[in-house]
Amino acid sequence: MTIPHRVTGTGDQHVLVLHDWFGTSAGWGPFLDYLDGRAFSYAFLDYRGYGERKDVTGEYTLAEIAADALALADQLGWDRFSLVGHSMGGKAAQQVLAEAPLRVRKLVGLAPVPAGAYPLDEAGEALFYGAAGDREKRYAILDLVTGQRAGRVWLDRMVDQSLRLSNAAAFDGYVRDWTTADLERRIDGNPVPVKVIVGEHDLALTADVMRGTWLEHYPNAELEELGGSGHYPMYEAPVALASSLESFLHN
């Protein structure tokens, strides 16, 4: 199976990039304009049910994302690579690490979901598990994680994009997996260099959450909190994000 993907850059350092629950391989905003394509090659994957693979059916799980990510790395001839994962993609990246730890050079989590189960209360379940078929719930989630600071035009655009570029079965399947899957035993103590980047205005995946999860699990992890950003630094603080990411990957 040939996996459609997007590549930015032609550099010798290879980076596999995994998008969030609302995003696609194309959903990275102006951040892409500030990446160093001479030093890095970035490959952006669409999950099954999303983007260019919207009509590809599957189980819609983190394990499936990881299998497809590794298949894409093989397709590209990348024996070793760094991983970047945003939100749900941050947990999927940890699944890749669990499956192939010797292939991962560095790991970057952008407002990433932790490795353990992510329990939701009754209201949270109603909001997140009901979002596949409810535009207003998708809007409310995006408004929450950006600190209720973003304007309606951007929020509407993000919601409309998610509705247009993902199918409802995939959107529903992934959230039920990333909130319940527990990878802690498989990744705990892994020595891979890790950087976690969060936005100061993210009301869900905060710096404190990262200190109690990612920084506990990975002995070589560091944390940066980006000012002026919530859950989507690729839109909210693209220059700062590109600089933070590549300064870590370069070293």
Tab-separated table of C-alpha atoms in Angstrom:
chain	number	residue	atom	x	y	z
A	1	MET	CA	0.000	0.000	0.000
A	2	THR	CA	1.364	3.400	-1.028
A	3	ILE	CA	0.555	6.029	1.584
A	4	PRO	CA	-0.216	9.556	0.328
A	5	HIS	CA	1.671	12.243	2.225
A	6	ARG	CA	3.123	15.741	1.963
A	7	VAL	CA	6.829	16.545	2.139
A	8	THR	CA	8.346	19.911	2.983
A	9	GLY	CA	12.102	20.420	2.623
A	10	THR	CA	14.965	18.392	1.202
A	11	GLY	CA	17.372	18.262	4.145
A	12	ASP	CA	19.195	15.254	5.526
A	13	GLN	CA	17.403	15.335	8.889
A	14	HIS	CA	14.149	13.409	8.568
A	15	VAL	CA	11.065	14.325	10.575
A	16	LEU	CA	7.726	12.505	10.564
A	17	VAL	CA	4.820	14.761	11.559
A	18	LEU	CA	1.482	13.564	13.001
A	19	HIS	CA	-1.525	15.888	13.098
A	20	ASP	CA	-4.206	16.442	15.721
A	21	TRP	CA	-7.806	15.225	15.999
A	22	PHE	CA	-9.149	18.233	14.073
A	23	GLY	CA	-6.323	18.507	11.553
A	24	THR	CA	-4.837	16.920	8.457
A	25	SER	CA	-1.444	16.827	6.777
A	26	ALA	CA	-2.373	20.213	5.293
A	27	GLY	CA	-3.612	21.723	8.557
A	28	TRP	CA	-0.404	23.303	9.836
A	29	GLY	CA	-0.999	26.931	8.938
A	30	PRO	CA	1.707	29.580	8.454
A	31	PHE	CA	4.165	27.593	10.589
A	32	LEU	CA	5.238	25.732	7.445
A	33	ASP	CA	6.591	28.946	5.932
A	34	TYR	CA	9.265	29.201	8.635
A	35	LEU	CA	10.731	25.694	8.536
A	36	ASP	CA	14.318	25.169	7.370
A	37	GLY	CA	13.928	23.036	4.274
A	38	ARG	CA	17.669	22.940	3.628
A	39	ALA	CA	18.377	21.159	6.902
A	40	PHE	CA	15.197	19.102	7.284
A	41	SER	CA	12.778	16.964	5.342
A	42	TYR	CA	9.345	16.913	6.972
A	43	ALA	CA	6.810	14.260	5.982
A	44	PHE	CA	3.189	14.941	6.952
A	45	LEU	CA	0.849	11.951	7.238
A	46	ASP	CA	-2.933	11.895	6.868
A	47	TYR	CA	-4.640	9.345	9.098
A	48	ARG	CA	-7.219	6.960	7.701
A	49	GLY	CA	-10.462	8.867	7.338
A	50	TYR	CA	-8.706	12.253	7.007
A	51	GLY	CA	-7.477	14.538	4.237
A	52	GLU	CA	-6.253	12.723	1.155
A	53	ARG	CA	-7.171	9.448	2.895
A	54	LYS	CA	-10.688	10.486	3.890
A	55	ASP	CA	-12.172	7.528	2.028
A	56	VAL	CA	-9.696	4.996	3.454
A	57	THR	CA	-11.457	2.885	6.061
A	58	GLY	CA	-9.835	1.405	9.125
A	59	GLU	CA	-10.075	0.756	12.833
A	60	TYR	CA	-9.274	4.408	13.635
A	61	THR	CA	-6.849	3.717	16.474
A	62	LEU	CA	-3.459	4.964	17.618
A	63	ALA	CA	-1.984	1.561	16.813
A	64	GLU	CA	-3.202	1.908	13.233
A	65	ILE	CA	-1.735	5.411	12.967
A	66	ALA	CA	1.596	4.090	14.224
A	67	ALA	CA	1.574	1.211	11.743
A	68	ASP	CA	0.854	3.607	8.877
A	69	ALA	CA	3.524	6.047	10.094
A	70	LEU	CA	6.148	3.320	10.138
A	71	ALA	CA	5.004	2.130	6.720
A	72	LEU	CA	5.422	5.676	5.428
A	73	ALA	CA	8.925	5.892	6.898
A	74	ASP	CA	9.760	2.637	5.104
A	75	GLN	CA	8.248	3.993	1.902
A	76	LEU	CA	10.485	7.065	2.186
A	77	GLY	CA	13.556	4.967	2.998
A	78	TRP	CA	13.938	6.548	6.431
A	79	ASP	CA	15.565	4.084	8.824
A	80	ARG	CA	15.768	6.699	11.583
A	81	PHE	CA	13.757	9.857	12.014
A	82	SER	CA	12.483	12.345	14.547
A	83	LEU	CA	8.804	12.503	15.419
A	84	VAL	CA	6.572	15.541	15.889
A	85	GLY	CA	3.033	15.026	17.123
A	86	HIS	CA	0.351	17.593	17.834
A	87	SER	CA	-2.314	16.881	20.475
A	88	MET	CA	-3.748	13.433	19.596
A	89	GLY	CA	-0.753	13.111	17.271
A	90	GLY	CA	1.496	13.443	20.315
A	91	LYS	CA	-0.007	10.285	21.759
A	92	ALA	CA	0.180	8.577	18.371
A	93	ALA	CA	3.877	9.503	18.212
A	94	GLN	CA	4.386	7.746	21.529
A	95	GLN	CA	2.727	4.670	20.032
A	96	VAL	CA	5.281	4.830	17.195
A	97	LEU	CA	8.052	5.054	19.795
A	98	ALA	CA	6.657	2.036	21.633
A	99	GLU	CA	6.564	0.013	18.411
A	100	ALA	CA	9.987	1.021	17.066
A	101	PRO	CA	12.104	2.697	19.769
A	102	LEU	CA	15.416	2.239	17.942
A	103	ARG	CA	14.179	4.147	14.903
A	104	VAL	CA	13.236	7.338	16.743
A	105	ARG	CA	15.974	9.947	17.033
A	106	LYS	CA	14.029	12.653	18.894
A	107	LEU	CA	10.416	13.198	19.919
A	108	VAL	CA	8.551	16.515	20.061
A	109	GLY	CA	5.070	16.820	21.536
A	110	LEU	CA	3.076	19.935	20.619
A	111	ALA	CA	0.294	20.418	23.177
A	112	PRO	CA	0.424	16.619	23.289
A	113	VAL	CA	-1.974	14.134	24.831
A	114	PRO	CA	-0.139	12.115	27.532
A	115	ALA	CA	0.592	8.407	27.191
A	116	GLY	CA	-1.931	7.239	29.777
A	117	ALA	CA	-5.692	7.157	29.603
A	118	TYR	CA	-7.274	10.609	29.444
A	119	PRO	CA	-10.389	10.269	31.589
A	120	LEU	CA	-13.359	12.493	30.849
A	121	ASP	CA	-16.119	13.382	33.268
A	122	GLU	CA	-19.758	13.096	32.216
A	123	ALA	CA	-19.802	16.556	30.661
A	124	GLY	CA	-16.491	15.895	28.915
A	125	GLU	CA	-17.754	12.645	27.439
A	126	ALA	CA	-20.877	14.367	26.170
A	127	LEU	CA	-18.776	17.111	24.573
A	128	PHE	CA	-15.952	15.048	23.064
A	129	TYR	CA	-17.849	11.881	22.176
A	130	GLY	CA	-20.682	13.929	20.732
A	131	ALA	CA	-18.475	16.109	18.535
A	132	ALA	CA	-18.381	13.827	15.485
A	133	GLY	CA	-21.916	14.736	14.517
A	134	ASP	CA	-22.272	18.141	16.163
A	135	ARG	CA	-20.710	21.285	14.711
A	136	GLU	CA	-21.321	23.367	17.837
A	137	LYS	CA	-19.497	20.869	20.023
A	138	ARG	CA	-16.484	20.976	17.729
A	139	TYR	CA	-16.601	24.760	17.970
A	140	ALA	CA	-16.801	24.637	21.785
A	141	ILE	CA	-13.788	22.319	22.006
A	142	LEU	CA	-11.648	24.564	19.816
A	143	ASP	CA	-12.746	27.636	21.763
A	144	LEU	CA	-11.810	25.928	25.045
A	145	VAL	CA	-8.330	24.763	24.072
A	146	THR	CA	-7.377	28.144	22.612
A	147	GLY	CA	-8.250	29.827	25.894
A	148	GLN	CA	-11.470	31.397	24.564
A	149	ARG	CA	-9.313	34.037	22.872
A	150	ALA	CA	-9.712	33.219	19.175
A	151	GLY	CA	-12.160	35.070	16.974
A	152	ARG	CA	-15.201	33.478	15.383
A	153	VAL	CA	-13.756	33.681	11.856
A	154	TRP	CA	-10.793	31.459	12.715
A	155	LEU	CA	-12.869	29.087	14.845
A	156	ASP	CA	-15.473	28.724	12.091
A	157	ARG	CA	-12.747	28.056	9.545
A	158	MET	CA	-11.159	25.353	11.719
A	159	VAL	CA	-14.490	23.676	12.392
A	160	ASP	CA	-15.541	23.772	8.758
A	161	GLN	CA	-12.174	22.378	7.723
A	162	SER	CA	-12.475	19.495	10.171
A	163	LEU	CA	-15.976	18.675	8.943
A	164	ARG	CA	-14.932	18.814	5.302
A	165	LEU	CA	-11.659	16.903	5.578
A	166	SER	CA	-12.527	14.067	7.962
A	167	ASN	CA	-15.300	11.520	8.009
A	168	ALA	CA	-17.485	11.231	11.087
A	169	ALA	CA	-16.693	7.569	11.758
A	170	ALA	CA	-12.958	8.299	11.898
A	171	PHE	CA	-13.434	11.421	14.029
A	172	ASP	CA	-15.519	9.419	16.497
A	173	GLY	CA	-13.250	6.377	16.483
A	174	TYR	CA	-10.028	8.236	17.171
A	175	VAL	CA	-11.359	10.179	20.147
A	176	ARG	CA	-12.627	7.027	21.794
A	177	ASP	CA	-9.203	5.456	21.370
A	178	TRP	CA	-6.947	8.341	22.378
A	179	THR	CA	-8.959	9.014	25.523
A	180	THR	CA	-8.847	5.382	26.693
A	181	ALA	CA	-5.590	3.860	25.396
A	182	ASP	CA	-2.835	3.463	27.998
A	183	LEU	CA	0.763	3.380	26.723
A	184	GLU	CA	2.510	4.301	29.977
A	185	ARG	CA	4.161	0.936	30.630
A	186	ARG	CA	5.462	0.761	27.087
A	187	ILE	CA	7.186	4.156	27.065
A	188	ASP	CA	8.033	4.852	30.708
A	189	GLY	CA	11.764	5.494	31.173
A	190	ASN	CA	12.565	5.616	27.452
A	191	PRO	CA	15.790	7.661	27.092
A	192	VAL	CA	14.909	9.325	23.773
A	193	PRO	CA	15.435	13.116	23.841
A	194	VAL	CA	12.009	14.737	24.199
A	195	LYS	CA	10.748	18.298	23.978
A	196	VAL	CA	7.231	19.233	25.000
A	197	ILE	CA	5.824	22.554	23.788
A	198	VAL	CA	2.564	23.941	25.149
A	199	GLY	CA	0.752	27.243	24.812
A	200	GLU	CA	0.233	29.384	27.884
A	201	HIS	CA	-3.470	29.820	27.071
A	202	ASP	CA	-4.325	26.142	26.486
A	203	LEU	CA	-6.994	25.358	29.090
A	204	ALA	CA	-6.711	21.575	28.692
A	205	LEU	CA	-3.155	20.369	28.012
A	206	THR	CA	-1.291	22.723	30.307
A	207	ALA	CA	2.319	22.912	31.472
A	208	ASP	CA	1.272	21.380	34.793
A	209	VAL	CA	-0.313	18.417	32.993
A	210	MET	CA	2.948	17.899	31.092
A	211	ARG	CA	5.035	18.016	34.274
A	212	GLY	CA	2.906	15.249	35.759
A	213	THR	CA	2.953	13.038	32.659
A	214	TRP	CA	5.482	13.537	29.875
A	215	LEU	CA	8.251	14.841	32.116
A	216	GLU	CA	7.654	12.000	34.571
A	217	HIS	CA	7.853	9.334	31.870
A	218	TYR	CA	10.845	10.551	29.866
A	219	PRO	CA	14.120	11.147	31.770
A	220	ASN	CA	15.539	13.297	28.952
A	221	ALA	CA	12.511	15.547	28.512
A	222	GLU	CA	12.298	19.326	28.571
A	223	LEU	CA	9.282	21.637	28.579
A	224	GLU	CA	8.663	25.009	26.951
A	225	GLU	CA	5.561	27.148	27.369
A	226	LEU	CA	4.948	29.467	24.416
A	227	GLY	CA	3.560	32.885	25.233
A	228	GLY	CA	0.651	34.238	23.237
A	229	SER	CA	-0.571	30.801	22.199
A	230	GLY	CA	-3.163	28.225	23.108
A	231	HIS	CA	-3.501	24.723	21.685
A	232	TYR	CA	-2.642	25.679	18.091
A	233	PRO	CA	0.790	27.346	18.097
A	234	MET	CA	1.205	26.597	14.379
A	235	TYR	CA	-1.473	29.262	13.850
A	236	GLU	CA	-1.142	31.364	17.003
A	237	ALA	CA	2.669	31.638	17.277
A	238	PRO	CA	4.149	30.130	14.088
A	239	VAL	CA	7.550	31.844	14.106
A	240	ALA	CA	8.211	31.027	17.761
A	241	LEU	CA	7.091	27.434	17.241
A	242	ALA	CA	9.336	26.850	14.227
A	243	SER	CA	12.311	28.291	16.097
A	244	SER	CA	11.648	26.228	19.224
A	245	LEU	CA	11.150	23.029	17.264
A	246	GLU	CA	14.209	23.295	15.035
A	247	SER	CA	16.571	24.475	17.752
A	248	PHE	CA	15.790	21.216	19.543
A	249	LEU	CA	15.967	19.009	16.450
A	250	HIS	CA	19.258	20.572	15.307
A	251	ASN	CA	21.143	19.694	18.504
